[in-house]
Coordinates of N, CA and C in Angstrom, one line a residue:
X1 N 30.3 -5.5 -9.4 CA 30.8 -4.9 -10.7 C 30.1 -3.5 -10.8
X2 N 30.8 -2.6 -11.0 CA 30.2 -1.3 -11.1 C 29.2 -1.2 -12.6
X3 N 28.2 -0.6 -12.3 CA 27.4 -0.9 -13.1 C 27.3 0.0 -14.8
X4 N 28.5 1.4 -14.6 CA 28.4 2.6 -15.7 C 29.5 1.6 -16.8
X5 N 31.0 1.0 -16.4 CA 31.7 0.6 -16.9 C 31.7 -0.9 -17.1
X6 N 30.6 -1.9 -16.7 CA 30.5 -3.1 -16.7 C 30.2 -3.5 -18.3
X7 N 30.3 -4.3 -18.6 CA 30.2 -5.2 -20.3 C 28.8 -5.8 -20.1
X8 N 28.6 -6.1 -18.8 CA 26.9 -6.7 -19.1 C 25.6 -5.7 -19.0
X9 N 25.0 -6.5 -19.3 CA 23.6 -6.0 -20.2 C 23.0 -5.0 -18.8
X10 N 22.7 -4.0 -18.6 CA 21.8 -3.3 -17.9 C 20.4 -2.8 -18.0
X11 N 19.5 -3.0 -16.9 CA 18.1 -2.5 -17.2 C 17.9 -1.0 -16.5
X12 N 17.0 -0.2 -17.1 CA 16.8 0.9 -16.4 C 15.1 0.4 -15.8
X13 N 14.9 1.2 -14.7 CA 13.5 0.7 -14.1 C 12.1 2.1 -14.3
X14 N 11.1 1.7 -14.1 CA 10.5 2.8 -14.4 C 10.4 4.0 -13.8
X15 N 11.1 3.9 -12.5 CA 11.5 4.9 -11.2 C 12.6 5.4 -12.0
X16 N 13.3 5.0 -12.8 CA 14.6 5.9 -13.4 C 15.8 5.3 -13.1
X17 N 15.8 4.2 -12.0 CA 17.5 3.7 -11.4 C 17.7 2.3 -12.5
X18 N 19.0 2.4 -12.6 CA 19.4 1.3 -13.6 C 20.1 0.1 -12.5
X19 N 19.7 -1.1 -13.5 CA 20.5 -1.7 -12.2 C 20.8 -3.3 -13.3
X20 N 22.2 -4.1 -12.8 CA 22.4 -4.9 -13.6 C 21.4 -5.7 -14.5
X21 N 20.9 -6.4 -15.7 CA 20.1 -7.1 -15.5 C 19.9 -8.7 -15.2
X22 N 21.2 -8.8 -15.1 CA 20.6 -10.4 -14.1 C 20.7 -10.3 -12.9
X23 N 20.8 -8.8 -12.0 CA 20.3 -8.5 -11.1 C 19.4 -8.1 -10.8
X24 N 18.4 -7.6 -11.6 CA 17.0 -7.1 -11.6 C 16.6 -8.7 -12.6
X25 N 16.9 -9.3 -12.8 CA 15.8 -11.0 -13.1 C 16.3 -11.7 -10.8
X26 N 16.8 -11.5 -10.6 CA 17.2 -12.3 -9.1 C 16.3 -11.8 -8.4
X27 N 16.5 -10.1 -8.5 CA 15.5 -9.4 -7.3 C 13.6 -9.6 -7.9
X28 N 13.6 -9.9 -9.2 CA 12.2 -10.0 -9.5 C 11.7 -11.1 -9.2
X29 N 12.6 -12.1 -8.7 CA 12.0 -13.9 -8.2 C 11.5 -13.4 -7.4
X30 N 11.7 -12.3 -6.4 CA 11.2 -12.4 -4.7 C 10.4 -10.9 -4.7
X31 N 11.0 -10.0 -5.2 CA 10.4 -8.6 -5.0 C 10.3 -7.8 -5.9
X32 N 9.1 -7.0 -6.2 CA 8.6 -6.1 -7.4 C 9.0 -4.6 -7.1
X33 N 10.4 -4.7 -6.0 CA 10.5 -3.2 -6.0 C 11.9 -2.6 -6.1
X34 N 12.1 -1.0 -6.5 CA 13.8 -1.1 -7.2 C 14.2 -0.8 -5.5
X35 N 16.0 -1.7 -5.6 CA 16.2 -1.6 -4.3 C 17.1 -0.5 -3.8
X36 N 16.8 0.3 -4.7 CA 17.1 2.1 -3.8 C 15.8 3.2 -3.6
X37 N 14.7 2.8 -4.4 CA 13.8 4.0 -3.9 C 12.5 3.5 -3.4
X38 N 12.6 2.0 -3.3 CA 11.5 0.8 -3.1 C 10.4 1.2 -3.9
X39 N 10.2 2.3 -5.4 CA 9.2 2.3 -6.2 C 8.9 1.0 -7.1
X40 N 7.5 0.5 -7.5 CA 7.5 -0.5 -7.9 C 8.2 -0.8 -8.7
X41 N 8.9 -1.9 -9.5 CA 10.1 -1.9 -10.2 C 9.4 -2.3 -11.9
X42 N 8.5 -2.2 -11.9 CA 7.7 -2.7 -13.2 C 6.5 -1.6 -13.1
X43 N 5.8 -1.7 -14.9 CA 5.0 -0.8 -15.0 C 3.3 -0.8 -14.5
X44 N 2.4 0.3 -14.2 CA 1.1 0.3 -13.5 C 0.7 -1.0 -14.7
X45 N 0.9 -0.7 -16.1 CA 0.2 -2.3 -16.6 C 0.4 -3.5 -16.6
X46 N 1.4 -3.7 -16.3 CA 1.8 -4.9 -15.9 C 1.4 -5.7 -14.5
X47 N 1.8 -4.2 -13.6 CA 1.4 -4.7 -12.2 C -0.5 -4.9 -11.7
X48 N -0.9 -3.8 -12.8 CA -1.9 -3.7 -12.7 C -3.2 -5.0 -12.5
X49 N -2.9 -6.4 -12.9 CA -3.3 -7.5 -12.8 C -3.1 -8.1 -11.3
X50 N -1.8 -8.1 -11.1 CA -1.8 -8.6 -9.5 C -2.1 -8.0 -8.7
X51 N -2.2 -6.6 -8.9 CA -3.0 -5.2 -7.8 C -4.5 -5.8 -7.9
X52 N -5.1 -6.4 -8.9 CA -6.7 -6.6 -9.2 C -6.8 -7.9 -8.0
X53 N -5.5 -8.7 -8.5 CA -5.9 -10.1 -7.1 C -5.2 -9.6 -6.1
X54 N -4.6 -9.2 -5.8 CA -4.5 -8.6 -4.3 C -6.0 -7.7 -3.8
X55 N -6.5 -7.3 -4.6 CA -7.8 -6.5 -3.7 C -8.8 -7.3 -4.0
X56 N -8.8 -8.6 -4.8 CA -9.7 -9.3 -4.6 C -9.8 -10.1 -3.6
X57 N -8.1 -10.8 -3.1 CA -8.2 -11.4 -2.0 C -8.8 -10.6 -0.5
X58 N -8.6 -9.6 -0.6 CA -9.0 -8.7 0.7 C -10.1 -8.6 1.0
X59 N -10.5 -8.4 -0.2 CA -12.4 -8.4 0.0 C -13.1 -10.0 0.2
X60 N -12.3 -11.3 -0.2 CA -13.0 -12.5 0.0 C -12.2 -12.5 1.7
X61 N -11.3 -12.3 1.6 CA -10.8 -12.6 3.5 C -10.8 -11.2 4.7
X62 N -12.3 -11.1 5.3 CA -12.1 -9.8 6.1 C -11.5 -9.7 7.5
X63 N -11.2 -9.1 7.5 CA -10.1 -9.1 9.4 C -11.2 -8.9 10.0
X64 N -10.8 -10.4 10.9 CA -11.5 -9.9 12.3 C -11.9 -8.9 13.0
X65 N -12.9 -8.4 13.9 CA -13.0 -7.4 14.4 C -11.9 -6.9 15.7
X66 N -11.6 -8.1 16.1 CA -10.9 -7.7 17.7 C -9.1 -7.6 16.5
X67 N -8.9 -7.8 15.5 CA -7.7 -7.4 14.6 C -7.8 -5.9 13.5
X68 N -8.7 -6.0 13.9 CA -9.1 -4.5 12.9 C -8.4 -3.4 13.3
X69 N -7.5 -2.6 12.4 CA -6.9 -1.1 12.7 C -7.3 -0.3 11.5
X70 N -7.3 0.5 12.0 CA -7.6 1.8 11.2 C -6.2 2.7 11.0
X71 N -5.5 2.8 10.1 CA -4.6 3.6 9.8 C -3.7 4.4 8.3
X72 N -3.3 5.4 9.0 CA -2.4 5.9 7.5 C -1.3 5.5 7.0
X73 N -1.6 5.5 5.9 CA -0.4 5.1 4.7 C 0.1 6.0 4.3
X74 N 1.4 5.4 3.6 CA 2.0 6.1 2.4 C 2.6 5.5 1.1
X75 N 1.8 6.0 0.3 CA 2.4 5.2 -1.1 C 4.0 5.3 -1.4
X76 N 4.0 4.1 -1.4 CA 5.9 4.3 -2.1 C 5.6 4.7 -3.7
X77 N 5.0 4.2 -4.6 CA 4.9 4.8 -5.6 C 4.7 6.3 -6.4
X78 N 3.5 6.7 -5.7 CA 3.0 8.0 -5.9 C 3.5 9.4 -4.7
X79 N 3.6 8.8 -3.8 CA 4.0 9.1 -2.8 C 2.9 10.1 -2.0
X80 N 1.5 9.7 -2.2 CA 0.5 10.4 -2.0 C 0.5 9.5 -0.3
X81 N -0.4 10.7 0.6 CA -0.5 10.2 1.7 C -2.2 10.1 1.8
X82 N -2.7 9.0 2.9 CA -4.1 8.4 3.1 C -4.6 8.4 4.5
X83 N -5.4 9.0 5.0 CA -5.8 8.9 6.5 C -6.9 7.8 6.5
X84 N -6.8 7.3 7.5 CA -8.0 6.4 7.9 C -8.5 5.4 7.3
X85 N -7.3 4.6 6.8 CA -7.9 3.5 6.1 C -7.8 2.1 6.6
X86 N -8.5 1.1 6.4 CA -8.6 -0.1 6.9 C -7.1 -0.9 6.6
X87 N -6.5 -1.6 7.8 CA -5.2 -2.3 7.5 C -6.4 -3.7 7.3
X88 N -5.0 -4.3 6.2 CA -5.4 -5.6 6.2 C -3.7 -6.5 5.9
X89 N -4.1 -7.4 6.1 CA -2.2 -8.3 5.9 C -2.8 -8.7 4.9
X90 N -2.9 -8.1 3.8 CA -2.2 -8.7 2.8 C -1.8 -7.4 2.1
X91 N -2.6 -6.5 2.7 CA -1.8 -4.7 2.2 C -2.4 -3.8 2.1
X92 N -2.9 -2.5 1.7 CA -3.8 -1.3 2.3 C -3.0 -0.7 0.9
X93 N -4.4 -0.8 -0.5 CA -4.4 -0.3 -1.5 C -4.1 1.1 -1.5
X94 N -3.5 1.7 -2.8 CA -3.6 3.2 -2.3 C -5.2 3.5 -3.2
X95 N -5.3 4.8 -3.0 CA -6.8 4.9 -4.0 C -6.4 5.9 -4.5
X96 N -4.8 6.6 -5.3 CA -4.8 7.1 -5.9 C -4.2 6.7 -7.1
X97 N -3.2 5.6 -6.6 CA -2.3 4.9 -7.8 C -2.7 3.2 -8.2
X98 N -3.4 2.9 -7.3 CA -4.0 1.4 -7.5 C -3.2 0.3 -6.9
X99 N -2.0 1.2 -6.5 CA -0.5 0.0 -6.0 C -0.9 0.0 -4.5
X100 N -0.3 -1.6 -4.1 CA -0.4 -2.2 -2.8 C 1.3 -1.7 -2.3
X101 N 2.1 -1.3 -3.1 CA 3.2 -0.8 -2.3 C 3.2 0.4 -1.4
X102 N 2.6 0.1 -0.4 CA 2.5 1.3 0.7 C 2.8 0.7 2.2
X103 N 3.0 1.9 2.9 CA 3.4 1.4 4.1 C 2.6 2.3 5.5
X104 N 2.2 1.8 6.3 CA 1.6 1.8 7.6 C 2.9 3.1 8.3
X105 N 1.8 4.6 8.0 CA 3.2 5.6 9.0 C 2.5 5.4 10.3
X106 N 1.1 5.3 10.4 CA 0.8 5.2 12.2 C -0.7 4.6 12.0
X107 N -0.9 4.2 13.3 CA -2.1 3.1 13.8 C -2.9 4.1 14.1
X108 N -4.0 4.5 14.2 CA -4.9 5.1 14.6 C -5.9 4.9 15.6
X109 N -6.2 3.0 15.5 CA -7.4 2.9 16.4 C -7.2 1.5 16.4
X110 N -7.5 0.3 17.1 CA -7.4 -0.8 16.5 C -8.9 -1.7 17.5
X111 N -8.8 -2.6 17.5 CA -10.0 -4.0 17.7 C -11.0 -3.3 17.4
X112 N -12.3 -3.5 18.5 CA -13.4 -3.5 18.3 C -13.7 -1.9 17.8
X113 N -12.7 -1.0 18.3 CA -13.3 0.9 18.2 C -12.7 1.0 16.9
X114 N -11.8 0.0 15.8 CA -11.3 0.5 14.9 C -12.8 0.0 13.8
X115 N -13.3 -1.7 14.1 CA -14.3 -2.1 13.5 C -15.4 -1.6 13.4
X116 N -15.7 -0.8 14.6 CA -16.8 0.2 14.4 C -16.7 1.2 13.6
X117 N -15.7 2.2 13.4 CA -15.1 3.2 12.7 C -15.5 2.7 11.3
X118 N -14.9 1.6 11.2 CA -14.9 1.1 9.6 C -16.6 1.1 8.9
X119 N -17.0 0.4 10.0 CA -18.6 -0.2 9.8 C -19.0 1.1 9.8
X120 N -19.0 2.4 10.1 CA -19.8 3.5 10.1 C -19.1 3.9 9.0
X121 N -18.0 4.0 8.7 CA -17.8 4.9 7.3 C -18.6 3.9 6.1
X122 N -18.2 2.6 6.1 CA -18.6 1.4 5.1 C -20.0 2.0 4.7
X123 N -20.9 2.4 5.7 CA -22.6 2.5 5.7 C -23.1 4.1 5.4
X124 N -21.8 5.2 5.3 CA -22.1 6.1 5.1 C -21.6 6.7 3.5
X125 N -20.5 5.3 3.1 CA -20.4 5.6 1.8 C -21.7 4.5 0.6
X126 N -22.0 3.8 1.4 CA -23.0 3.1 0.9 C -24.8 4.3 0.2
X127 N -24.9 4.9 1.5 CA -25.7 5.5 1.7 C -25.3 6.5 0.8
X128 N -24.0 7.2 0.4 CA -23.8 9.2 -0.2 C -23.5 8.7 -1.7
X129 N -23.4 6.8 -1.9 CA -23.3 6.9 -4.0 C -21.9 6.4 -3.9
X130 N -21.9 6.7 -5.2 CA -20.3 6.1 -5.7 C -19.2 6.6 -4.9
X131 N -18.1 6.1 -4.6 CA -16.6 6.8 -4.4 C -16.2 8.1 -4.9
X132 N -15.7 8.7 -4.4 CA -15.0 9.7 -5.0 C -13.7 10.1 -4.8
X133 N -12.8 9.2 -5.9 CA -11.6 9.3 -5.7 C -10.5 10.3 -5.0
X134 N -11.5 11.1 -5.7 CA -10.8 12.6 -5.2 C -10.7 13.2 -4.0
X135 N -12.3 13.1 -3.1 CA -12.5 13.6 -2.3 C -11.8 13.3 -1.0
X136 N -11.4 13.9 -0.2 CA -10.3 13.9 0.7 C -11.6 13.4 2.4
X137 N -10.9 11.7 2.5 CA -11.9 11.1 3.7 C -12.0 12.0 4.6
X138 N -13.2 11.8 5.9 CA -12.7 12.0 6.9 C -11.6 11.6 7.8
X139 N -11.1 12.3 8.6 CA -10.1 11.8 9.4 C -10.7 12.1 10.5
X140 N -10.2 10.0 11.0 CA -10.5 9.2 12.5 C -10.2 10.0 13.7
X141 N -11.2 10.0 14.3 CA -11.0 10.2 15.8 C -10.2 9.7 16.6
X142 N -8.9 10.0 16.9 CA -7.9 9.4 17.4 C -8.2 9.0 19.0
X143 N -8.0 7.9 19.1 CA -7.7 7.3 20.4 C -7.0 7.8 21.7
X144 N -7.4 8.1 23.1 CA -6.2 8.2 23.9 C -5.7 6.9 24.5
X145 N -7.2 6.1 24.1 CA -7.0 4.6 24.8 C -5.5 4.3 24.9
X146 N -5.4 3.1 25.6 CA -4.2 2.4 25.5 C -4.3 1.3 24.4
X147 N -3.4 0.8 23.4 CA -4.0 -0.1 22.3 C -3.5 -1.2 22.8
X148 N -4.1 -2.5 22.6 CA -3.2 -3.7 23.5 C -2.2 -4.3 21.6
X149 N -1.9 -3.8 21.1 CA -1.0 -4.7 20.0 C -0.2 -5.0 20.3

């Protein structure tokens, strides 16, 4: 049913696309994102609670070392880009918008040379103080290895 001249109820989403609403209650049983621009389909406060246990679970479950990659993202949300950051399966926070909706554009390093990488940055932000959101990481020393994934 076209959605401008339809009789039923329509939602607009916070990305700006409208979309039926007992179409947007279907797609929210399974997925929190609108399905033309995959921005999250609800607001940072809302989401903001499941974003808190999603990085809580990451930090109680750490990836193995011989699974460890190092790579860049890209926020579907913000659409800010991140070098060098730890993958984990359950998702690769952004650190400018707080959303887990981001996606893996390339691998960088993976097993044991990605777990070292991490362990050295881990101990060098331990050592320089707080975070700084702002500050732009270093970027990883890329690999010629061959990666076995």
């Amino acid at each position: 049913e076209y959605l401008f001249s339809s009789r039923s109820a329509s939602h607009e989403m916070p990305c700006g696309h409208a979309i039926h609403w007992d179409c947007f209650r279907q797609l929210a049983a399974h997925d929190s994102r609108c399905p033309v621009c995959k921005k999250t389909a609800e607001t940072k406060e809302r989401m903001m609670p499941t974003w808190n246990a999603m990085a809580a679970g990451v930090a109680l479950q750490p990836v193995p070392p011989e699974l460890c990659r190092v790579v860049n993202i890209q926020c579907n949300d913000c659409e800010q880009n991140d070098h060098g950051r730890a993958w984990h399966f359950l998702g690769v926070q952004c650190r400018n918008c707080c959303s887990f909706n981001t996606v893996v554009d390339r691998i960088i390093m993976s097993g044991e040379e990605a777990h070292e990488f991490l362990e050295t940055m881990a101990s060098r932000t331990e050592f320089a103080g707080p975070f700084d959101a702002n500050a732009e990481p270093p970027r990883p020393r890329v690999s010629r290895r061959r990666s076995h994934i």
